[in-house]
PDB file of C-alpha atoms in Angstrom:
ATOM      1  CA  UNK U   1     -14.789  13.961 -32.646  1.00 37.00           C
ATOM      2  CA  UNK U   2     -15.425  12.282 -29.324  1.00 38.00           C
ATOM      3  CA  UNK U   3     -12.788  10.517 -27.778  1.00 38.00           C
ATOM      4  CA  UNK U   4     -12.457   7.022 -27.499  1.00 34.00           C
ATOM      5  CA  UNK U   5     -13.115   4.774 -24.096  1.00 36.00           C
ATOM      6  CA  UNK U   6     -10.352   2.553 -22.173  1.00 38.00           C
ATOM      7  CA  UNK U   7     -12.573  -0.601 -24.036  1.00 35.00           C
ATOM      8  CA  UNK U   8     -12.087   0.516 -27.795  1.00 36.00           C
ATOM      9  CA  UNK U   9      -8.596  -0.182 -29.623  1.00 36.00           C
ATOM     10  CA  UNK U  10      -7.571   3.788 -30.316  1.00 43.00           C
ATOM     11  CA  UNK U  11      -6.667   6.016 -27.247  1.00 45.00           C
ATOM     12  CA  UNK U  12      -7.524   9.619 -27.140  1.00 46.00           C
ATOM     13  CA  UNK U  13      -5.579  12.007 -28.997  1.00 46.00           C
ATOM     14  CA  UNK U  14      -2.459  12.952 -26.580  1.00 48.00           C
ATOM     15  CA  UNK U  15      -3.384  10.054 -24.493  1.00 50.00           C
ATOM     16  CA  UNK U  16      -1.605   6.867 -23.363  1.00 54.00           C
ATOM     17  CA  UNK U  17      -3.674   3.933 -23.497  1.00 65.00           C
ATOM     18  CA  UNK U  18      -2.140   2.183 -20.692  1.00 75.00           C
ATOM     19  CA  UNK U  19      -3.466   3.814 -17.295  1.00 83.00           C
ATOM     20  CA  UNK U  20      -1.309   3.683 -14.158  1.00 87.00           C
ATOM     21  CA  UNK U  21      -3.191   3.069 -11.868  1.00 88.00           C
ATOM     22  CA  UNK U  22      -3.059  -0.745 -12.598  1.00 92.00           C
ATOM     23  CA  UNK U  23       0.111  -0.389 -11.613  1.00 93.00           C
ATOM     24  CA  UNK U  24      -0.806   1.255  -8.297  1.00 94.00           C
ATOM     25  CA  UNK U  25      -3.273  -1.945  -7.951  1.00 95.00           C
ATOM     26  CA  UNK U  26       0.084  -4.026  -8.303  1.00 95.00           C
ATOM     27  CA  UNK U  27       2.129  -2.559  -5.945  1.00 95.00           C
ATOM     28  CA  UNK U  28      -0.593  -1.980  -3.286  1.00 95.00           C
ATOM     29  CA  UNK U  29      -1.436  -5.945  -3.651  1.00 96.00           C
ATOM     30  CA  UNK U  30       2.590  -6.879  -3.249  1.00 95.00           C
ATOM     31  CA  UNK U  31       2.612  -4.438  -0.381  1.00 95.00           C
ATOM     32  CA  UNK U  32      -0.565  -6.197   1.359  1.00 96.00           C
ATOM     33  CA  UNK U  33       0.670  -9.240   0.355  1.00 95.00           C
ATOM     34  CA  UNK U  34       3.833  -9.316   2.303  1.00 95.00           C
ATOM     35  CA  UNK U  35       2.290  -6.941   5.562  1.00 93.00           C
ATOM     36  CA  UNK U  36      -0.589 -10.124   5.916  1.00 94.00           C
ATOM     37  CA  UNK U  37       1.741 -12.955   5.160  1.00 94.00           C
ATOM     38  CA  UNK U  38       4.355 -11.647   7.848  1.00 95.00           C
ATOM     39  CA  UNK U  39       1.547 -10.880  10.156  1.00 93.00           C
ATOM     40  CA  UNK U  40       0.098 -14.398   9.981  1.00 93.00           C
ATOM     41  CA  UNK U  41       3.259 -16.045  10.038  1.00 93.00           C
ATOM     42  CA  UNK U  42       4.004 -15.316  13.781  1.00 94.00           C
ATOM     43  CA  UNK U  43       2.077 -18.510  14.324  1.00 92.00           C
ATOM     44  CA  UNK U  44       4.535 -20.504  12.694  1.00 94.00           C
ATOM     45  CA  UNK U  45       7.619 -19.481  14.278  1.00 95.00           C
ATOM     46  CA  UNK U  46       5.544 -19.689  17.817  1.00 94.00           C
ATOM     47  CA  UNK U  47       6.486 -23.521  18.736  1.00 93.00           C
ATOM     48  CA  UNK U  48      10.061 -22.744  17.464  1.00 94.00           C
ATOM     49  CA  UNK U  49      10.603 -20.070  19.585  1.00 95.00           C
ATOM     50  CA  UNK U  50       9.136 -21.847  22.467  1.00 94.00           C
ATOM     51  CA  UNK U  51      11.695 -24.293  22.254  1.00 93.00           C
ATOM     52  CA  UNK U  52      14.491 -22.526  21.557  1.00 93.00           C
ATOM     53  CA  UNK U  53      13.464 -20.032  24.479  1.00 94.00           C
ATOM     54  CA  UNK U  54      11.783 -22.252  26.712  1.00 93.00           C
ATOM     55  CA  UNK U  55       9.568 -19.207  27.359  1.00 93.00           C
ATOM     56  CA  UNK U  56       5.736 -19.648  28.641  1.00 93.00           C
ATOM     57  CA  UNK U  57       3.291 -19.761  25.653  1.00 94.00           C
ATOM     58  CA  UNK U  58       1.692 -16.473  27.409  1.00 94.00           C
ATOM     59  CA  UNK U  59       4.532 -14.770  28.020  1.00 94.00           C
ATOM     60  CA  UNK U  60       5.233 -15.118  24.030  1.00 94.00           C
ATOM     61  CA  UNK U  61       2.124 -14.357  22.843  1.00 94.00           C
ATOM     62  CA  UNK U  62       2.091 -11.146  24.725  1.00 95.00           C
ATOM     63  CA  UNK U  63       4.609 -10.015  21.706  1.00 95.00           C
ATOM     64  CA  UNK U  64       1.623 -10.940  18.889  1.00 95.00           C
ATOM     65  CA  UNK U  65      -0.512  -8.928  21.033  1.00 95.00           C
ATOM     66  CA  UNK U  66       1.397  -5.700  21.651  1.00 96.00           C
ATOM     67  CA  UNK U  67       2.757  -6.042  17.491  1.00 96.00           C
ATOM     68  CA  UNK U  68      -1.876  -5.665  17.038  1.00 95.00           C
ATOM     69  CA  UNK U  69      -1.958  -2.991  19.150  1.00 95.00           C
ATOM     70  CA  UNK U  70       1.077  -0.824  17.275  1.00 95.00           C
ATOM     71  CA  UNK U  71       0.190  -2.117  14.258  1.00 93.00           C
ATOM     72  CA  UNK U  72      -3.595  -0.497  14.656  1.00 92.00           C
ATOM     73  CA  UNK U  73      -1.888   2.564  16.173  1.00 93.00           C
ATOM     74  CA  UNK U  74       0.407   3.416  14.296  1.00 94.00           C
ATOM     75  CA  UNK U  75      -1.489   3.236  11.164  1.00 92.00           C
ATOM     76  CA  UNK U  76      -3.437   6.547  12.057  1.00 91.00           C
ATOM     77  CA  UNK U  77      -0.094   8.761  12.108  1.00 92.00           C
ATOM     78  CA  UNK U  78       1.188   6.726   8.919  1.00 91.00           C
ATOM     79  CA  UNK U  79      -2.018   7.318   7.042  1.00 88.00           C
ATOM     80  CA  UNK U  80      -1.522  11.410   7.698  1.00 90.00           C
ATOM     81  CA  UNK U  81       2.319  11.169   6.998  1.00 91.00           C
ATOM     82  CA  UNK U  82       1.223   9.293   3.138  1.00 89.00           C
ATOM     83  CA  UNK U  83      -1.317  12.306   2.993  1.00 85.00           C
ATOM     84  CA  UNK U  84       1.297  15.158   3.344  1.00 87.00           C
ATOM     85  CA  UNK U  85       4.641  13.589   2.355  1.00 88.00           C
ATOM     86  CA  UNK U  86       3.514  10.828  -0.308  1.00 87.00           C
ATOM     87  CA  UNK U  87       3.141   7.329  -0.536  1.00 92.00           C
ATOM     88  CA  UNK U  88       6.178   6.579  -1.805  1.00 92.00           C
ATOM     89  CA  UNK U  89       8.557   7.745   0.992  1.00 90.00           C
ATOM     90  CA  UNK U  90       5.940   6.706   3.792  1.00 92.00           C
ATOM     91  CA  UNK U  91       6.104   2.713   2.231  1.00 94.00           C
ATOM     92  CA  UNK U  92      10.321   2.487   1.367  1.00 93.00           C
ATOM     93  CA  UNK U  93      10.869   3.674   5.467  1.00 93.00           C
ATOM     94  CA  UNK U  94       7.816   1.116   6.660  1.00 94.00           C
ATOM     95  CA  UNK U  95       9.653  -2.199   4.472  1.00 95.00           C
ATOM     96  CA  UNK U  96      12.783  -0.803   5.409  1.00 96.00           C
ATOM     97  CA  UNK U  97      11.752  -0.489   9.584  1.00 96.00           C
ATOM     98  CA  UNK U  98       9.631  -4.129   9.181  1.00 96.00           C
ATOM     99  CA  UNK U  99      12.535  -5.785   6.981  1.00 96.00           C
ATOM    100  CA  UNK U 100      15.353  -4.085   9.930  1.00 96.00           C
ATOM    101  CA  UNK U 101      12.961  -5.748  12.539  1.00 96.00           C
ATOM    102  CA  UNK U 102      12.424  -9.203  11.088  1.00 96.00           C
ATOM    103  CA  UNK U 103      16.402  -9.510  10.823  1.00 96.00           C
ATOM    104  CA  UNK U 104      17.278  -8.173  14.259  1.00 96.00           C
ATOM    105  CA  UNK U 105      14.334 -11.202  15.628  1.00 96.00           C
ATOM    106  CA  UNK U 106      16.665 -13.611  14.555  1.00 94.00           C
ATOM    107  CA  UNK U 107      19.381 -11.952  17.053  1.00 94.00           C
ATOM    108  CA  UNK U 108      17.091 -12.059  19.897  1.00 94.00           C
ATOM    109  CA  UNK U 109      18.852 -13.514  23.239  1.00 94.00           C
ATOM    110  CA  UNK U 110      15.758 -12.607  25.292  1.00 95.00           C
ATOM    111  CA  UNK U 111      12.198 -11.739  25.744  1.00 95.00           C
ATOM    112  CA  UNK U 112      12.060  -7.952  26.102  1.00 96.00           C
ATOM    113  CA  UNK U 113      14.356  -7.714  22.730  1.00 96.00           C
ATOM    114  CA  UNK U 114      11.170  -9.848  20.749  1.00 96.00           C
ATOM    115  CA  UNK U 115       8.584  -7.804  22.079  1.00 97.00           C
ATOM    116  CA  UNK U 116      10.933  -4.489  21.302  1.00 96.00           C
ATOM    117  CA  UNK U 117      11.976  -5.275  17.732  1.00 96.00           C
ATOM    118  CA  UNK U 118       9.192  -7.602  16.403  1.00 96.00           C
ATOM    119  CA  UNK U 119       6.183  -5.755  18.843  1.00 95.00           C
ATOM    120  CA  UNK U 120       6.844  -2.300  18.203  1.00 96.00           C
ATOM    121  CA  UNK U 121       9.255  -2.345  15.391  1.00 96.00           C
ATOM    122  CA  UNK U 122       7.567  -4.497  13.143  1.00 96.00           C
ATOM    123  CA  UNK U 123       4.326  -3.479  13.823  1.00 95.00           C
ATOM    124  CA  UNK U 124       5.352  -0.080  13.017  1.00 95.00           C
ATOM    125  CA  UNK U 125       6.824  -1.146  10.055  1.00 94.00           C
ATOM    126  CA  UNK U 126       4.024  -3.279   8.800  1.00 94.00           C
ATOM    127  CA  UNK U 127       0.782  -0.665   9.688  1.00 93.00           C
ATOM    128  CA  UNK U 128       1.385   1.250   6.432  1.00 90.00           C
ATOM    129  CA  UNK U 129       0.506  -1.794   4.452  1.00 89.00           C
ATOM    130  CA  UNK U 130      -3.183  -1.701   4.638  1.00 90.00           C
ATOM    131  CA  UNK U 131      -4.134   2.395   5.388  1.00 89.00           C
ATOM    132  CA  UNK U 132      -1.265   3.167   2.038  1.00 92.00           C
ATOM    133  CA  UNK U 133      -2.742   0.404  -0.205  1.00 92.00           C
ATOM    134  CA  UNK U 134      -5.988   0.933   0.204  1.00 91.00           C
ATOM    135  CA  UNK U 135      -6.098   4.888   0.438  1.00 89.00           C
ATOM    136  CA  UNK U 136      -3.788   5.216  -2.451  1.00 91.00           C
ATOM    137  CA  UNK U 137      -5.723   3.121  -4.707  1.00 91.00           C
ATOM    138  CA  UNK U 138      -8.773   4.902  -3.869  1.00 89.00           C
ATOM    139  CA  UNK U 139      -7.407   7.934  -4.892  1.00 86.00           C
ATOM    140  CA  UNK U 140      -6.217   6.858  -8.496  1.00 88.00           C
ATOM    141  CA  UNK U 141     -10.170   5.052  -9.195  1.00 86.00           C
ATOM    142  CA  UNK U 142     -13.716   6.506  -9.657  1.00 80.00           C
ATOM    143  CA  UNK U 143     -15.286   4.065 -12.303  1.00 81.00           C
ATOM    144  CA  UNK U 144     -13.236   1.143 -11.562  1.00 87.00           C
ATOM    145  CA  UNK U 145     -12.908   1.912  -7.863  1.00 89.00           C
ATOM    146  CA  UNK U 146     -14.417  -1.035  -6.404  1.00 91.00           C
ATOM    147  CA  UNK U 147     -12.962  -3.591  -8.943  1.00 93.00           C
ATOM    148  CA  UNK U 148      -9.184  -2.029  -7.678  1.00 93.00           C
ATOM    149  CA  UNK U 149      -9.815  -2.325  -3.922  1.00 93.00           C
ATOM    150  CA  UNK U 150     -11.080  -5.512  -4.465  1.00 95.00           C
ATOM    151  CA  UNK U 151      -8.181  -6.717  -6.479  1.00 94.00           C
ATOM    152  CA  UNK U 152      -5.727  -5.176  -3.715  1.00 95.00           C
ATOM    153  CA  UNK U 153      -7.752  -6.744  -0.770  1.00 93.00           C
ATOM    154  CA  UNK U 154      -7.304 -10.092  -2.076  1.00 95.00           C
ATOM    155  CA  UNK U 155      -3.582  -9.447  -1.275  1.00 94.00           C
ATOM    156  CA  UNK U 156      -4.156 -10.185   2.124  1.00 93.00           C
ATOM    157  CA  UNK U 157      -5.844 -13.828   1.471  1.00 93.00           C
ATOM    158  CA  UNK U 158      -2.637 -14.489  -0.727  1.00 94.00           C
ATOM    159  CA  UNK U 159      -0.210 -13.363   1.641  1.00 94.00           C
ATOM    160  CA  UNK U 160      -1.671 -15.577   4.056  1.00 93.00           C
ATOM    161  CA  UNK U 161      -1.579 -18.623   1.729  1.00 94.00           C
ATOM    162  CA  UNK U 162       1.857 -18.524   0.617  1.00 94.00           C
ATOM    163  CA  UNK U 163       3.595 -17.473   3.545  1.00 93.00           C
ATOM    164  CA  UNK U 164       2.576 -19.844   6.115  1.00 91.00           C
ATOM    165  CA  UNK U 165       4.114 -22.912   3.999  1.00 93.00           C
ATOM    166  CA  UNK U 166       7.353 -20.661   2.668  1.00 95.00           C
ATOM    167  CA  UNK U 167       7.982 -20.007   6.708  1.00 95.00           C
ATOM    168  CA  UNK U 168       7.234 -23.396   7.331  1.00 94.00           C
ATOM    169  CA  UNK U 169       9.578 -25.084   4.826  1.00 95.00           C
ATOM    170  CA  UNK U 170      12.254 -22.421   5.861  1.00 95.00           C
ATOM    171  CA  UNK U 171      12.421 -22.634   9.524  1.00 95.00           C
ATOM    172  CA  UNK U 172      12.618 -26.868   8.664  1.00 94.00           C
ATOM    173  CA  UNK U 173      15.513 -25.905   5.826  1.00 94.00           C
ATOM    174  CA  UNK U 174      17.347 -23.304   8.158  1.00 93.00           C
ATOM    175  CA  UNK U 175      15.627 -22.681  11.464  1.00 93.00           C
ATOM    176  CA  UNK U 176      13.435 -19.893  13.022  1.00 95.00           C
ATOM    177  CA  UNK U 177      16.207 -17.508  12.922  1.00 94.00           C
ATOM    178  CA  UNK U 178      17.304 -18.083   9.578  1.00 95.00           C
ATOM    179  CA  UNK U 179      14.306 -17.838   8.437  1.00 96.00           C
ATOM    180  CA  UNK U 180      13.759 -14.775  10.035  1.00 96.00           C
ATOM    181  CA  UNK U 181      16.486 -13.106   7.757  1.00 96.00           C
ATOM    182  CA  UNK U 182      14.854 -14.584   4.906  1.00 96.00           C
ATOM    183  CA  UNK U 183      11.361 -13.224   5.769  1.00 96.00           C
ATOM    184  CA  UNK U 184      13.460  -9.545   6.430  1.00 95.00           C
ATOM    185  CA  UNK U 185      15.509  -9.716   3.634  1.00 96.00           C
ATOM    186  CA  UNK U 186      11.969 -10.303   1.380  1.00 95.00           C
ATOM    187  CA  UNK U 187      10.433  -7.532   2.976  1.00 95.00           C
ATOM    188  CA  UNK U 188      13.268  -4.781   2.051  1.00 96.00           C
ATOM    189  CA  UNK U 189      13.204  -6.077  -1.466  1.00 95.00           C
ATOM    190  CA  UNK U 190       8.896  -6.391  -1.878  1.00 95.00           C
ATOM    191  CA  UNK U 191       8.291  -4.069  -0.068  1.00 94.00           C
ATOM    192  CA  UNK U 192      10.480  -1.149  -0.627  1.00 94.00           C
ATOM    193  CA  UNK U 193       9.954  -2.034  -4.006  1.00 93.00           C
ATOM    194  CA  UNK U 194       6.385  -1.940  -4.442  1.00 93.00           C
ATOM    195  CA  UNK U 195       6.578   1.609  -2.776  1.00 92.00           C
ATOM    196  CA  UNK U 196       9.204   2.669  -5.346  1.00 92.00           C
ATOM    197  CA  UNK U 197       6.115   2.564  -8.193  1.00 93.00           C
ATOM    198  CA  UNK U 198       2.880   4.328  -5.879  1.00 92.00           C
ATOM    199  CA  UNK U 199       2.298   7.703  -7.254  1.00 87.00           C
ATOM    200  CA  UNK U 200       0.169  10.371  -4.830  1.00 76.00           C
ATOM    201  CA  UNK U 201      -1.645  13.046  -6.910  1.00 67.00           C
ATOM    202  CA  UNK U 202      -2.814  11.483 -10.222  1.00 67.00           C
ATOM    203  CA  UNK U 203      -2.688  14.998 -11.737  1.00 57.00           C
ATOM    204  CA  UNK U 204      -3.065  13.084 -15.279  1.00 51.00           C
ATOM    205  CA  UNK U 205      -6.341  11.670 -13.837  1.00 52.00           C
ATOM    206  CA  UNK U 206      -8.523  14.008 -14.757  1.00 51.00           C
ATOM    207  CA  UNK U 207      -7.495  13.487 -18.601  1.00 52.00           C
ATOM    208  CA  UNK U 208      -8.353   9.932 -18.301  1.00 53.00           C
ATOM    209  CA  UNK U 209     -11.687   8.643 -20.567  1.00 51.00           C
ATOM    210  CA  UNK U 210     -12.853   6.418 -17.952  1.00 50.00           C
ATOM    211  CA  UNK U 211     -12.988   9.250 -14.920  1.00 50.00           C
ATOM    212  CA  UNK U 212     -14.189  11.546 -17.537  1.00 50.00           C
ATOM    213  CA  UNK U 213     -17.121   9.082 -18.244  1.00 51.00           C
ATOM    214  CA  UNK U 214     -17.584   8.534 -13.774  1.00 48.00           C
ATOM    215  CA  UNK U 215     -17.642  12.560 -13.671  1.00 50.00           C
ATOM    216  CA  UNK U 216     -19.504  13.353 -16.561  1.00 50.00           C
ATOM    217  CA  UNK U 217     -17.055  15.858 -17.263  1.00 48.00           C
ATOM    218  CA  UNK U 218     -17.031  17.417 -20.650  1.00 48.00           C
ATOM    219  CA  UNK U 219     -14.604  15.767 -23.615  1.00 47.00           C
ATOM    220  CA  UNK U 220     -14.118  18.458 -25.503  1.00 50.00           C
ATOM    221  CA  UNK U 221     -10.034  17.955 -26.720  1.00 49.00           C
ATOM    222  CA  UNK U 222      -8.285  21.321 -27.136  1.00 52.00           C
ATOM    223  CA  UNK U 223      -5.287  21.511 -29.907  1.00 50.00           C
ATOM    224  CA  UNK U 224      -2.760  19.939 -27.791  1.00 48.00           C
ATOM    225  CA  UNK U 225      -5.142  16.859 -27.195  1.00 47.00           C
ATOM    226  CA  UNK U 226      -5.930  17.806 -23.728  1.00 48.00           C
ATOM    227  CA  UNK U 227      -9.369  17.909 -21.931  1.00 47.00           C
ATOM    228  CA  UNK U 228      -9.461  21.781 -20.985  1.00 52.00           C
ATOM    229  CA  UNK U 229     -10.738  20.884 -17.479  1.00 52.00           C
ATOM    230  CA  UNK U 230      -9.729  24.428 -16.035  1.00 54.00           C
ATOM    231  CA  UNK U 231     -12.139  26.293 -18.252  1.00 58.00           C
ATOM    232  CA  UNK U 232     -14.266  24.052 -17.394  1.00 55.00           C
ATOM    233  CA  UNK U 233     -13.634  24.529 -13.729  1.00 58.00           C
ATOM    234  CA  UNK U 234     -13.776  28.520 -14.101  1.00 58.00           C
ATOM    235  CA  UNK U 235     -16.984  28.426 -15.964  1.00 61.00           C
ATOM    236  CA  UNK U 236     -18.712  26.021 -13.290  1.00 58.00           C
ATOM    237  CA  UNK U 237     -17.449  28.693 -10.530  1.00 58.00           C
ATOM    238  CA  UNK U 238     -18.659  31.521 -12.174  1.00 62.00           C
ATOM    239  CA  UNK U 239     -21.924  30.359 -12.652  1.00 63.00           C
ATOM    240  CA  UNK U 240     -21.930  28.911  -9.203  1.00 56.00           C
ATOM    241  CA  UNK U 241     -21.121  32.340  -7.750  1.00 57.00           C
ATOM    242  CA  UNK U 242     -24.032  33.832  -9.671  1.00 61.00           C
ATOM    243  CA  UNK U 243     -26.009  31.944  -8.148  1.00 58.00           C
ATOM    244  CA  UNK U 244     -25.254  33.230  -4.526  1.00 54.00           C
ATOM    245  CA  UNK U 245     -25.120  36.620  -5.930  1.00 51.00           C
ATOM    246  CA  UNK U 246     -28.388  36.230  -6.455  1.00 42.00           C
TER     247      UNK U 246
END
């Protein structure tokens, strides 16, 4: 008997009808949420820094700069740490460097401590966001692939939305610094916690109905209700290294 599809009410024999990777969609949308609400924040806490500060408005935007530049850079190295040491680990250290950087903002006492802590720390801490999310949700989608990244992408439009008038209404409630340690405090929590639930190597994937259906993979069910992919696999080989034989 063939086994049933994600969109009909049974689930495969041996098979969980809830698939995970929604949940990687979830915590790859938090995580983009918070990286592009921080990001796009900085423009609130610009005139409040200004007069704090009294520093010139280019002098201060030079920190917004150099936090794009290590943000873009820093997401190549962070993209080939997720690849060998996981997801997981890579995201918890990011929230907890961009949280640690946020707070020590709100200590600040002059320039070259912003554009240290909030231009290369933060940046650093925020450039998994977008090469984790998206890469990791790639990996866990064939069918559905689109639909997820999609889904996750439109974290960044939220996080833009709601953080401008949180940071707003904070920095009125408790001022820029304050605030700051708010926005921090968020990010260890979100952040770190989103990472806590990404998963690297779907090794269940292959078992799934719906990339079975994308790979037009066989669904034959052995006893223990298990696709039996790897004689599968073999069989393909073999056949393939026939073929060069000959």
């Amino acid at each position: 008997m063939a086994p049933d599809t994600p969109h009909n009410s049974k689930a495969p024999p041996g098979q969980d009808p809830f698939f995970y990777g929604w949940v990687i969609v979830a915590a790859c949308t938090v995580l983009l949420m918070m990286q592009a609400g921080i990001q796009y924040s900085f423009g609130i806490f610009f005139k409040p820094l200004l007069a704090h500060f009294g520093w010139s408005r280019a002098a201060t935007s030079g920190v917004y700069a150099l936090y794009l530049v290590s943000h873009g850079v820093f997401a190549i190295p962070i993209g080939w740490l997720a690849d060998r040491f996981g997801p997981a680990r890579l995201v918890a250290a990011c929230g907890f460097l961009a949280g640690l950087g946020l707070i020590l903002t709100s200590q600040i006492t002059a320039l070259w401590q912003l554009y240290l802590v909030y231009g290369i720390m933060v940046g650093l801490g925020l450039s998994s966001g977008f090469a984790i999310g998206t890469g990791t949700t790639a990996r866990w989608f064939l069918k559905h692939r689109g639909l997820a990244l999609g889904v996750v992408s439109a974290g960044i439009g939220v996080g833009t939305l709601l953080m401008a008038p949180i940071a707003e209404r904070l920095i009125a409630v408790y001022d820029w610094n304050r605030a700051y340690i708010v926005v921090g405090l968020s990010a260890w929590v979100l952040m770190i916690g989103s990472g806590l639930f990404l998963r690297r190597n779907p090794d269940f994937l292959l078992r799934h109905p719906d990339v079975l259906s994308a790979m037009s993979l066989p669904t034959r069910w052995n006893e223990d209700g298990v696709v039996d992919i790897q004689k599968y696999i073999l069989d393909h080989l073999r056949t393939e290294l026939r073929n060069l034989r000959i």
